[in-house]
Coordinates of C-alpha atoms in Angstrom, one line a residue:
X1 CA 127.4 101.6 106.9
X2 CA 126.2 98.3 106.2
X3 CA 128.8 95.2 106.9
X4 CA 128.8 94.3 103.2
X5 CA 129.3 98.2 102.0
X6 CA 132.5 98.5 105.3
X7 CA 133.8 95.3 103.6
X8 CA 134.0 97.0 100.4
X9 CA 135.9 99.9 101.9
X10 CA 138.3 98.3 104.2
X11 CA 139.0 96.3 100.9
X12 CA 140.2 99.4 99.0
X13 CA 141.7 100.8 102.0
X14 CA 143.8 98.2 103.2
X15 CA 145.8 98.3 99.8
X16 CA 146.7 101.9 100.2
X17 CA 150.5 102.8 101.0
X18 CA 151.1 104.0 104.3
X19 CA 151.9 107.2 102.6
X20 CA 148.3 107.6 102.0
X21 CA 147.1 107.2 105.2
X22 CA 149.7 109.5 106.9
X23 CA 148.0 112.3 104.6
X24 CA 144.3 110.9 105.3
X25 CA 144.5 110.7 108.9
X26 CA 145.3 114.5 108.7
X27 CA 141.6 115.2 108.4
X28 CA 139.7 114.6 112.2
X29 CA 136.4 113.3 109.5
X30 CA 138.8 110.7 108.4
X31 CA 140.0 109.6 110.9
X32 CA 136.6 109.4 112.9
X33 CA 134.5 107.9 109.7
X34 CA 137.0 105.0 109.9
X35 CA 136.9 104.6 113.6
X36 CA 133.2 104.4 114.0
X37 CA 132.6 102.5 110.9
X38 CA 135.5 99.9 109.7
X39 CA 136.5 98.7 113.3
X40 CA 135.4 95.8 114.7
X41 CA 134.3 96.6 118.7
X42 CA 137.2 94.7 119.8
X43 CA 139.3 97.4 118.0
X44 CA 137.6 100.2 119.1
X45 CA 138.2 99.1 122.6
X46 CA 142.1 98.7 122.1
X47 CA 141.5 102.4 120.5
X48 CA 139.9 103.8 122.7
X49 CA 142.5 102.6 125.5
X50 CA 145.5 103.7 123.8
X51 CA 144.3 107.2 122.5
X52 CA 145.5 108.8 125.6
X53 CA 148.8 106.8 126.7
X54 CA 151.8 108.1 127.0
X55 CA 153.9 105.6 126.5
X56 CA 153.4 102.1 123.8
X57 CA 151.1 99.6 124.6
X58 CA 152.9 95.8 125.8
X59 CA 152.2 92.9 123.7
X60 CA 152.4 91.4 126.8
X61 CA 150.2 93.3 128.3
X62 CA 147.4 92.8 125.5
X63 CA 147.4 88.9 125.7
X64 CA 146.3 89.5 129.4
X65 CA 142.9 91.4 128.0
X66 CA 142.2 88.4 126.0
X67 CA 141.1 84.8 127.1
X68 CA 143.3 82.1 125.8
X69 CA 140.4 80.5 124.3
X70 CA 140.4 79.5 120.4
X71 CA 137.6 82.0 119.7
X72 CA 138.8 84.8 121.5
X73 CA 142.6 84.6 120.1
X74 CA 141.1 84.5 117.1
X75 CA 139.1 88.0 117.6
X76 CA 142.5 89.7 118.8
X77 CA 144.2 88.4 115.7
X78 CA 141.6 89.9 113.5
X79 CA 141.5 93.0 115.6
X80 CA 145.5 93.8 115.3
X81 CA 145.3 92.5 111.5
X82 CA 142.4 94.9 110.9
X83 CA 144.4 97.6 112.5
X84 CA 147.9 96.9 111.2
X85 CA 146.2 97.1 107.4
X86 CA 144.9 100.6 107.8
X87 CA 148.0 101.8 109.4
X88 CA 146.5 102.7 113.3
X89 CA 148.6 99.9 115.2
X90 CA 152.6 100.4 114.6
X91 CA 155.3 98.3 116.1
X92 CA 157.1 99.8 118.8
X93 CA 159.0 99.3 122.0
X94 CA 158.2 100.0 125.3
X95 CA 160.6 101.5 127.9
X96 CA 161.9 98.3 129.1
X97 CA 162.6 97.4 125.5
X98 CA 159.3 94.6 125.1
X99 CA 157.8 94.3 122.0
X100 CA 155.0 96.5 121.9
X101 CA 152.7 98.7 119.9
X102 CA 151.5 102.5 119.7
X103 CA 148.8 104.3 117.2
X104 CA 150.1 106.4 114.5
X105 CA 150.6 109.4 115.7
X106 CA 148.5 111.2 112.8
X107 CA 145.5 109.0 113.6
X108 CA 145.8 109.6 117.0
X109 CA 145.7 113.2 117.0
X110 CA 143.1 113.8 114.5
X111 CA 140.7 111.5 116.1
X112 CA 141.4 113.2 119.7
X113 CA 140.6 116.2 118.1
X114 CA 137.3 114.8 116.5
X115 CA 136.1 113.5 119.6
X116 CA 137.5 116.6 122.1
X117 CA 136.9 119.6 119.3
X118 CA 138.9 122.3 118.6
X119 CA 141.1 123.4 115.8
X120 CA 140.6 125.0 112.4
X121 CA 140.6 122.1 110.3
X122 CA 137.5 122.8 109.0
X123 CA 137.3 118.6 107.6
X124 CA 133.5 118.5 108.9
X125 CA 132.3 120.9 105.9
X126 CA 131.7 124.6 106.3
X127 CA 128.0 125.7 106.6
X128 CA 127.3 128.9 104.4
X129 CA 127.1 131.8 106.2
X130 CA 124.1 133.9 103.9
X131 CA 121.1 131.9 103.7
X132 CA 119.5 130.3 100.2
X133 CA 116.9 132.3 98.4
X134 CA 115.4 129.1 97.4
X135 CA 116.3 126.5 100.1
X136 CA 116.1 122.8 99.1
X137 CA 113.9 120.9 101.2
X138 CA 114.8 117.3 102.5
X139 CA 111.6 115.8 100.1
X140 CA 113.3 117.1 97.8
X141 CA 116.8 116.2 98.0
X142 CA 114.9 112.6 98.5
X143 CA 113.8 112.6 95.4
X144 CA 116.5 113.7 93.6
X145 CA 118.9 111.2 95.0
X146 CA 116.2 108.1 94.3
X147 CA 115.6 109.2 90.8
X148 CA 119.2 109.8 90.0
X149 CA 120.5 106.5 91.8
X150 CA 117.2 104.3 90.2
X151 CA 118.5 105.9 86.8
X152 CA 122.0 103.8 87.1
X153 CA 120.5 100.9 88.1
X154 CA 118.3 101.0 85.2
X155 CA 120.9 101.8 83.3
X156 CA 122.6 98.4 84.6
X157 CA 119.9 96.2 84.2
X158 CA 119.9 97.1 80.8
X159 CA 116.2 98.2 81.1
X160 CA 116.9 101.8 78.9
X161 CA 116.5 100.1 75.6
X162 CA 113.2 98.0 76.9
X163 CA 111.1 100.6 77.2
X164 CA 111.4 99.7 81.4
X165 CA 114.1 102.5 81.9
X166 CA 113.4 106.0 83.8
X167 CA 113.0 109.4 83.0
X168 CA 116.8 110.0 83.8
X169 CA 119.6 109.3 81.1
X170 CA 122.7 108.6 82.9
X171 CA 126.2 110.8 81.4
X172 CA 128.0 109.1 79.0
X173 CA 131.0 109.5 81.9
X174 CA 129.2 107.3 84.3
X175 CA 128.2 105.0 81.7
X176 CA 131.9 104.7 81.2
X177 CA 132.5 104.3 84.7
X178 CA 129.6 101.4 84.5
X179 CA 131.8 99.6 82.1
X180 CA 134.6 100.1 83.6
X181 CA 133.6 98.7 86.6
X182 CA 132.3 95.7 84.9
X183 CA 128.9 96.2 85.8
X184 CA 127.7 96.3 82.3
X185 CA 129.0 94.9 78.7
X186 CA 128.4 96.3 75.2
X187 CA 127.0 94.1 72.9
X188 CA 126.1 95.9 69.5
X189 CA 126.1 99.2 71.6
X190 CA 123.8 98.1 73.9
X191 CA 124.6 97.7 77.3
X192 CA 123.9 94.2 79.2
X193 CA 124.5 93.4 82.4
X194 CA 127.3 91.0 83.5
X195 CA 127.3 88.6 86.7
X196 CA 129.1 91.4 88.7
X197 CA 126.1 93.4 87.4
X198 CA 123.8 91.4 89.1
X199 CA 125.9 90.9 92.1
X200 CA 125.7 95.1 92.2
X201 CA 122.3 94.5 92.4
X202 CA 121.7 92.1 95.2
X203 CA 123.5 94.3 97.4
X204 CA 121.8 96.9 99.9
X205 CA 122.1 100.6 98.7
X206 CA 124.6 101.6 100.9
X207 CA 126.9 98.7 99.6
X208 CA 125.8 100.1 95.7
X209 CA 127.1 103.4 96.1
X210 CA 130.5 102.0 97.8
X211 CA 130.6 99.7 95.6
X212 CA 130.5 102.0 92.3
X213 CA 132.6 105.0 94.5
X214 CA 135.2 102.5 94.9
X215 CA 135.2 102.4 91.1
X216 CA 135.4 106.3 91.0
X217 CA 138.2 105.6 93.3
X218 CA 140.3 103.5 91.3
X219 CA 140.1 105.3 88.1
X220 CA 140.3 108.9 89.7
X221 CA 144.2 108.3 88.7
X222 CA 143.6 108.4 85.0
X223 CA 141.6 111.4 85.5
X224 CA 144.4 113.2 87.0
X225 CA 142.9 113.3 90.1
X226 CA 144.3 113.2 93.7
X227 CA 143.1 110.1 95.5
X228 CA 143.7 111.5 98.5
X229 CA 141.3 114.4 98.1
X230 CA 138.8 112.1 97.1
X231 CA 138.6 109.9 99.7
X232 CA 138.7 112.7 102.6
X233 CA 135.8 114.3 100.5
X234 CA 133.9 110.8 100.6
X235 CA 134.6 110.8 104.4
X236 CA 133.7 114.4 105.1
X237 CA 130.0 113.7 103.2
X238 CA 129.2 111.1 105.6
X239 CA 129.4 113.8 108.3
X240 CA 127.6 116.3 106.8
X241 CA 123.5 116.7 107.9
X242 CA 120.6 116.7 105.9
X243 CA 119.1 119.8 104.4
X244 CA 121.8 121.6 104.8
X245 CA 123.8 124.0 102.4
X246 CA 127.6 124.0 102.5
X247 CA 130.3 125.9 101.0
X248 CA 132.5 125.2 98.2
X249 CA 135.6 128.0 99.5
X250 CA 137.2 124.7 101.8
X251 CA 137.5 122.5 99.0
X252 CA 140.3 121.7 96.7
X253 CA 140.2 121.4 92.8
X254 CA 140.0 117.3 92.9
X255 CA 136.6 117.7 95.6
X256 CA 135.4 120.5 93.2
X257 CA 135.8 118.8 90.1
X258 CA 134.3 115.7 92.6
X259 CA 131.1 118.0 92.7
X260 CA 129.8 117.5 89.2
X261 CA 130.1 113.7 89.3
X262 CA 128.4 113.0 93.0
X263 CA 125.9 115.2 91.1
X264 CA 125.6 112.5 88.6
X265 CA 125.1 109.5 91.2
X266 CA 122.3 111.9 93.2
X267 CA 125.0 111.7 96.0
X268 CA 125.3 115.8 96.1
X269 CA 123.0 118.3 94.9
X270 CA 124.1 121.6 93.2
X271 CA 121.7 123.6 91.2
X272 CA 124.3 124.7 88.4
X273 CA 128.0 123.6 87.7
X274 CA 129.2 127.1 89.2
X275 CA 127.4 127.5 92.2
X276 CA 129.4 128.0 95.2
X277 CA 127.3 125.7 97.6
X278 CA 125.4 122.6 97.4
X279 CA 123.6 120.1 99.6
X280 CA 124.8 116.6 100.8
X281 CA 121.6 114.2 99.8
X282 CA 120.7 111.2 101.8
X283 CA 123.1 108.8 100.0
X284 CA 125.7 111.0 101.4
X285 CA 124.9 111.9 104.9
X286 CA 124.4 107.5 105.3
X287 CA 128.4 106.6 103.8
X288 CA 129.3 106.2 106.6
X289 CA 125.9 105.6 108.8
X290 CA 123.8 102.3 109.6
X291 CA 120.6 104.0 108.0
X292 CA 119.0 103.2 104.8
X293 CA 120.2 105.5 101.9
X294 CA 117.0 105.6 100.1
X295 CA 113.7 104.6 101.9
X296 CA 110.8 103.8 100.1
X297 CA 112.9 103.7 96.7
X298 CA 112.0 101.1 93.6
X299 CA 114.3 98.5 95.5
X300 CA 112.0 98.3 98.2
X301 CA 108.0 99.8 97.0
X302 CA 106.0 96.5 96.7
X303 CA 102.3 96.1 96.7
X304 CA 102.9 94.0 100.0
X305 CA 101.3 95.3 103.1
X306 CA 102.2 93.2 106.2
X307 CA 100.0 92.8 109.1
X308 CA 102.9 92.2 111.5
X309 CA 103.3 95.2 113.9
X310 CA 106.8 94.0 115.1
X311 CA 109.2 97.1 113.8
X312 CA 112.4 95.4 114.6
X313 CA 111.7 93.4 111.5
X314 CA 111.3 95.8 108.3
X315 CA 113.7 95.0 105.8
X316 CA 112.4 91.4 104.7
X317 CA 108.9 92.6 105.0
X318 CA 109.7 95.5 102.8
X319 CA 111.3 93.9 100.4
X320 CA 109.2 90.7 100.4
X321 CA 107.0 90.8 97.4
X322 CA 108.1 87.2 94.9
X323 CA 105.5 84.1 95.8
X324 CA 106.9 80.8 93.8
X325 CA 105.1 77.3 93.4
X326 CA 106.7 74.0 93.0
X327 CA 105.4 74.2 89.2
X328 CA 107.7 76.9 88.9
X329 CA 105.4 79.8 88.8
X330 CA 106.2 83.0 90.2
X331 CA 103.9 85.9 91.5
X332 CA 105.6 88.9 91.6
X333 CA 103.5 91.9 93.6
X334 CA 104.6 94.8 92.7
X335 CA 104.8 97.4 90.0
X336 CA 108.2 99.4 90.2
X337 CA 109.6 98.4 85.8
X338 CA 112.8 98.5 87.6
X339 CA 112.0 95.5 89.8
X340 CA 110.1 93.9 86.6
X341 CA 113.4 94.1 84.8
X342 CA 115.6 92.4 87.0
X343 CA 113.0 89.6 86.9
X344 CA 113.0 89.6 83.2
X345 CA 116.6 88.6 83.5
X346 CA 116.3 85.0 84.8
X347 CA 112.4 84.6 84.1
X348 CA 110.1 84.2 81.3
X349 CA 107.3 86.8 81.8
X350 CA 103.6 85.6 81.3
X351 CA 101.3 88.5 82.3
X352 CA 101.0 92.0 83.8
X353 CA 98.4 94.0 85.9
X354 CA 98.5 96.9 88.1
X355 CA 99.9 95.1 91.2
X356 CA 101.0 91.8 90.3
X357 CA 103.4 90.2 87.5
X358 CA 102.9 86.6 86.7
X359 CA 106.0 84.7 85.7
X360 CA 107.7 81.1 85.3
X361 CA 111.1 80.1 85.7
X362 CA 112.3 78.0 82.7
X363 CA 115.6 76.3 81.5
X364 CA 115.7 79.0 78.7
X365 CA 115.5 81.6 80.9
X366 CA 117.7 80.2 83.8
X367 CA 120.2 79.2 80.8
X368 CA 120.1 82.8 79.4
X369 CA 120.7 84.4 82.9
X370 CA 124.0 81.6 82.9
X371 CA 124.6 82.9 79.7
X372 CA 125.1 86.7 80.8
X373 CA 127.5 85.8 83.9
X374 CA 124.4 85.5 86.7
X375 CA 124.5 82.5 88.3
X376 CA 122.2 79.9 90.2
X377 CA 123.1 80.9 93.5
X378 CA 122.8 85.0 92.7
X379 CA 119.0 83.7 91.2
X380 CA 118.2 81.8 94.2
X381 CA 119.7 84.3 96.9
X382 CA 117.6 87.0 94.5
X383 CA 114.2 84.8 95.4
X384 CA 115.5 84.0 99.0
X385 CA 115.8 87.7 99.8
X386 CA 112.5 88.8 98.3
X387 CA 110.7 86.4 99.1
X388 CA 106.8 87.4 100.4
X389 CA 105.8 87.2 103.7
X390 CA 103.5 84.7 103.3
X391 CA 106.4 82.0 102.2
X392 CA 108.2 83.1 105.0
X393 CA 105.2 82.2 107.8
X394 CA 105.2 78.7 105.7
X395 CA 108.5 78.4 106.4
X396 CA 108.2 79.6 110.4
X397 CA 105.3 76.7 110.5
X398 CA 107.4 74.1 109.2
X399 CA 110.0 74.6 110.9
X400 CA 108.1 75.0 114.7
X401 CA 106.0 71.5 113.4
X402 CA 109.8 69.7 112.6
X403 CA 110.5 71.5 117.0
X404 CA 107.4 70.2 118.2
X405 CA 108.0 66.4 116.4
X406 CA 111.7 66.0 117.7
X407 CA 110.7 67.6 121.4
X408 CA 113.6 70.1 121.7
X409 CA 112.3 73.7 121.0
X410 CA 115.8 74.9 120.7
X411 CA 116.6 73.1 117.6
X412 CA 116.9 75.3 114.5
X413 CA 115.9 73.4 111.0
X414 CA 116.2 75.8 108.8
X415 CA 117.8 73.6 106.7
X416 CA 114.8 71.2 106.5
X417 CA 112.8 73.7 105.7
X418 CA 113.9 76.5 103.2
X419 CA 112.3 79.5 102.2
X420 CA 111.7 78.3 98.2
X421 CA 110.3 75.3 97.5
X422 CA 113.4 72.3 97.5
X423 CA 112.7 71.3 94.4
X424 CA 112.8 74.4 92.0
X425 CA 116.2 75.5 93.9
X426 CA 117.7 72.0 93.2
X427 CA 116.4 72.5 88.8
X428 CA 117.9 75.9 89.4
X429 CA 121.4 74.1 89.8
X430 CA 120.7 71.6 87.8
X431 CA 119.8 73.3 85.1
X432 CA 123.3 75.5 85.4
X433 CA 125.3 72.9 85.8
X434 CA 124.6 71.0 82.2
X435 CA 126.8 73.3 81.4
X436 CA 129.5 73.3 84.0
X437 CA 131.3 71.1 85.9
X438 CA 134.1 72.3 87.8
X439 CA 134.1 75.9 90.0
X440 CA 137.8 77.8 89.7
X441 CA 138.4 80.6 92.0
X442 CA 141.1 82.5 91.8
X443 CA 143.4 82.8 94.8
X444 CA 147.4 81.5 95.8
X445 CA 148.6 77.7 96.6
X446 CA 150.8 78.1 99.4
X447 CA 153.2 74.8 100.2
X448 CA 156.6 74.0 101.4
X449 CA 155.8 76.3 104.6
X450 CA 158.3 74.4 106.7
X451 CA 157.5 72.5 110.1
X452 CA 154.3 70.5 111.1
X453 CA 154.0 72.9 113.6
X454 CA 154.6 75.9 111.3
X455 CA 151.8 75.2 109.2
X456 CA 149.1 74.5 111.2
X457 CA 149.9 78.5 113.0
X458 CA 149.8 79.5 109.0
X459 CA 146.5 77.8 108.1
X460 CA 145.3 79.1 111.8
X461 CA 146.3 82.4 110.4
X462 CA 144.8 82.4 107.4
X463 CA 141.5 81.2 108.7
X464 CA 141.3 84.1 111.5
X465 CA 141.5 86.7 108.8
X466 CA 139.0 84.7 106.5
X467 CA 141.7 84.0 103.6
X468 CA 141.4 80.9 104.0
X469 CA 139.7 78.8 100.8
X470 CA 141.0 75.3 100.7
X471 CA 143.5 73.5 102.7
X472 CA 145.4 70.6 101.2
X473 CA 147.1 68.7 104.5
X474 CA 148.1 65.6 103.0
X475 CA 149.7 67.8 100.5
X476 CA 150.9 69.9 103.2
X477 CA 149.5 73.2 100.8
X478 CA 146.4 75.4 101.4
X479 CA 144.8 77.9 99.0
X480 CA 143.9 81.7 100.3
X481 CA 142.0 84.5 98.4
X482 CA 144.9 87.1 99.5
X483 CA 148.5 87.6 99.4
X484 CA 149.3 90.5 101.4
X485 CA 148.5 89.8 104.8
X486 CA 150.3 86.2 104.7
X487 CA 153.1 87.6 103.2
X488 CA 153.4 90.3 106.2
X489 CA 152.9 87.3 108.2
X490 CA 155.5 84.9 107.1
X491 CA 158.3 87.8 106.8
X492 CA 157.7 88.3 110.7
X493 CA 158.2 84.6 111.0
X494 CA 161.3 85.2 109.0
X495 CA 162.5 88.4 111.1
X496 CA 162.1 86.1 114.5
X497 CA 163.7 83.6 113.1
X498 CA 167.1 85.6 112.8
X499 CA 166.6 87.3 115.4
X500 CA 166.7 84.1 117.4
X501 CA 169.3 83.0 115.6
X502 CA 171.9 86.4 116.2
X503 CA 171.3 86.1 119.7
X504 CA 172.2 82.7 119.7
X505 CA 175.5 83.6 118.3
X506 CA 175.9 86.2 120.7
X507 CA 175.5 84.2 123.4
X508 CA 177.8 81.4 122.4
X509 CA 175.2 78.8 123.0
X510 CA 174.5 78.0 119.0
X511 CA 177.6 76.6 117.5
X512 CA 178.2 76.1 113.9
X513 CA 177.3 72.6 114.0
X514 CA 174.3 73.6 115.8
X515 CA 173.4 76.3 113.2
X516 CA 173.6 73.7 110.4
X517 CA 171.1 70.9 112.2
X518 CA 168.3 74.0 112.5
X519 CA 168.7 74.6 108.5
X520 CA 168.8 70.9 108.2
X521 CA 165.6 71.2 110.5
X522 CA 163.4 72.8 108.3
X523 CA 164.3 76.4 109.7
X524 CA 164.0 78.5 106.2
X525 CA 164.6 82.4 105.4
X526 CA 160.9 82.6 103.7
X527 CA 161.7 86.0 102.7
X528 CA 162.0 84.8 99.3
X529 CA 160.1 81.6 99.7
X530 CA 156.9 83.8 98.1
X531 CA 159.1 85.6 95.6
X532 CA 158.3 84.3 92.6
X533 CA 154.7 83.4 93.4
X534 CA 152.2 85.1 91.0
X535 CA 148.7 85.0 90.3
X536 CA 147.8 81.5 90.1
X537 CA 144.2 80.3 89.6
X538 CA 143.4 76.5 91.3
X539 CA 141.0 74.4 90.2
X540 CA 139.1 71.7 91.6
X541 CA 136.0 70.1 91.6
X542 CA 133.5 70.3 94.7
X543 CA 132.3 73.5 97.1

């Protein structure tokens, strides 16, 4: 799994009641899908210590592991964060009564018996035992994955009414799962592609079909469908192998009625709606893998051919195929209608032969890819990413001349020299922002935290777990992207809080004149400091 496709998952995931995980991490796929894909290494390690300790782990204990360096406090912060959200790290106390924490006891034991074996929980799919008359070859499960995958994206690109679009015609239910997602708008019943469209596809396949199944996710609930079953199915195909036929007699009515749809995004194949097998396809068996879903697909079949014989460099090579001038010419080599479309969207298209498309980036153009949501930086990140080889060595030489003309070879330029030519990306932005003049993102102001001290450990916070948007000092107020996780953060501020204040008490060392100078201090139950906060979009000018 890819880090933009984990991200997209440990999004969804981290939203989930605890309820939900309790009833995932009852499946040994689960629980080892998650492990070996959504944990950073640091987490693994902690994991991996604590899967076979007796007793809870000491806080105390942990900050020994760690250096007291900035950076590396800030990697244990993530680390517990990441594995407080998904439920695997639970408060607890130690025999001598220390603060300290343990895994969840469900998590624990599922991913012990992943890793050891054993048990008849059958969550890793269950092989058929008779053999297929007709046995699907891995060629051919290839094929029908790229064809029925390459059919939703042109679907999204809104290439099926232009002539571009494949043999394929999507369902009308995942057309309505398109929309639903926001991929795609109707317009006069024709579907257009919207800015989260595009953004669908820049991504890497593997962050598509996460993307989209995320979707499938969220509205399985107004299908009457258990998300539970759902995502331990999702988990389970990532574990599956290639080529192989599995049984349906494991699976419950929400994976069966699963079958039909996966079907319908190539992720499964299944010769007839009854048939009691079917095979995972390549998009499944990579869910939860580091391998490309779909090699050789439209995404990636240019009419480049590199002379490089360096392997540990394929993907820009691949994709490489768009050559643009400083007159604002493009040369596009290649021949896929998919990849012709998505050009179509932001270019004006001059001429076509069997290898090459000529095209030229225009304020119309740029203007009507604004006009549908897409926006300068997806366009120049689009051109950035595909960019061919051969602007890629120009870029190599200018940036080794700019080494060898300040004598130190360990400077890195890229900044002085791009990829695309400096000039066409600034028109780009120019060119969007006659029409704009101020960027919102949506997000929550956060103010009045309390001491000086106070809120530079929030802003600390909220920069370790990448929340962190816009801070505001003079104002004493930052801005964040996410709620939950600061919320959880300032109740345990809270909870310490009292706690330090009832043993006070106890102890007879905090009188009530005492307890009045802390409130008068700044020393605030922010419990319900957050209470009323909602939704709030801040504007302001500047990046």
């Amino acid at each position: 799994m890819s880090s933009t496709a984990s991200q997209r998952a440990l999004d969804y995931l981290e939203v989930l009641p605890g309820t939900t995980f309790n009833k995932l991490y009852q499946q040994p796929s689960t629980a080892l899908a998650i492990f070996r894909r959504m944990l950073p290494h640091l987490a693994k390690t902690l994991v991996m210590a604590m899967l076979f300790m007796p007793t809870p782990f000491a806080v105390s204990d942990l900050d020994i592991w760690v250096k007291p360096d900035p950076e590396s406090l800030q990697a244990r912060d993530r680390t517990l964060s990441v594995l407080q959200r998904l439920h695997i790290l639970l408060d607890a106390r130690d025999g001598a009564g220390r603060a300290a924490y343990e895994l969840s006891q469900h998590f624990a034991k599922s991913l012990r018996l992943a890793l050891t074996g054993g048990g008849d929980h059958r969550s890793f799919g269950v092989p058929c035992n008779t053999p297929d008359k007709t046995p699907m070859t891995v060629d051919y499960l290839d094929a029908f994955a790229r064809k029925q995958w390459e059919a939703i994206l042109y679907y999204v690109v809104g290439s099926a009414h232009t002539g571009l679009g494949g043999s394929v015609a999507i369902t009308p239910g995942t057309q309505l799962l398109l929309q639903t997602g926001e991929f795609v708008a109707l317009r006069n019943r024709q579907a257009h592609i919207t800015q989260s469209g595009f953004t669908f596809l820049l991504q890497d396949i593997n962050a598509q079909i996460w993307t989209l199944l995320i979707v499938y996710l969220e509205d399985s609930s107004r299908r009457d469908m258990i998300s539970v079953d759902v995502l331990s199915f999702l988990f389970t195909l990532g574990s599956l192998e290639l080529g192989i036929s599995y049984s349906t007699s494991n699976l419950t009515p929400t994976q069966l009625h699963m079958l039909d749809d996966l079907s319908d995004f190539g992720i499964i194949y299944r010769r007839t709606s009854d048939s009691t097998r079917y095979y995972p396809t390549r998009l499944a068996t990579t869910l939860t893998s580091d391998a490309p879903a779909l090699p050789n697909n439209s995404l990636t079949s240019t009419t480049t051919n590199t002379t490089s014989s360096s392997s540990n460099q394929p993907t820009q090579d691949e994709k490489g195929y768009i050559i643009l001038e400083t007159n604002y010419r493009l040369y596009a080599y290649t021949s896929s209608p998919l990849l012709i479309s998505i050009l179509s969207l932001f270019t004006s298209l001059r001429a076509r032969y069997p290898n090459l498309v000529t095209a030229k980036l225009t304020k119309t153009s740029i203007q009507s890819a604004i006009h549908l949501g897409i926006t300068s930086d997806q366009i120049i990140s689009y051109l950035t990413t595909h960019a061919h080889p051969l602007m890629r060595a120009h870029q190599q030489q200018a940036q080794a001349q700019q080494q060898s003309q300040s004598g130190n070879p360990n400077t890195h330029p890229a900044n002085n020299a791009p990829v695309l030519p400096p000039t066409v990306v600034d028109q780009i932005r120019l060119w969007q922002l006659e029409g704009e003049r101020m960027v919102s993102h949506r997000g929550y102001l956060i103010r009045d935290v309390g001491t000086a001290e106070e809120y530079d450990r929030a802003v600390r916070y909220a920069e370790a777990l990448g929340v962190l948007r816009k801070e505001f000092r003079s104002r004493g107020s930052f801005f964040v992207t996410r709620m939950d996780q600061m919320s959880g953060y300032f109740k345990g501020q809270a909870a310490k809080k009292r706690e330090a204040a009832a043993a006070g008490k106890r102890e007879g060392e905090v009188g009530g004149a005492a307890v009045a100078a802390v409130k008068r201090e700044g020393f605030l139950d922010l419990d319900g400091v957050f209470e009323g906060l909602k939704d709030t979009k801040v504007i302001y000018t500047g990046k």
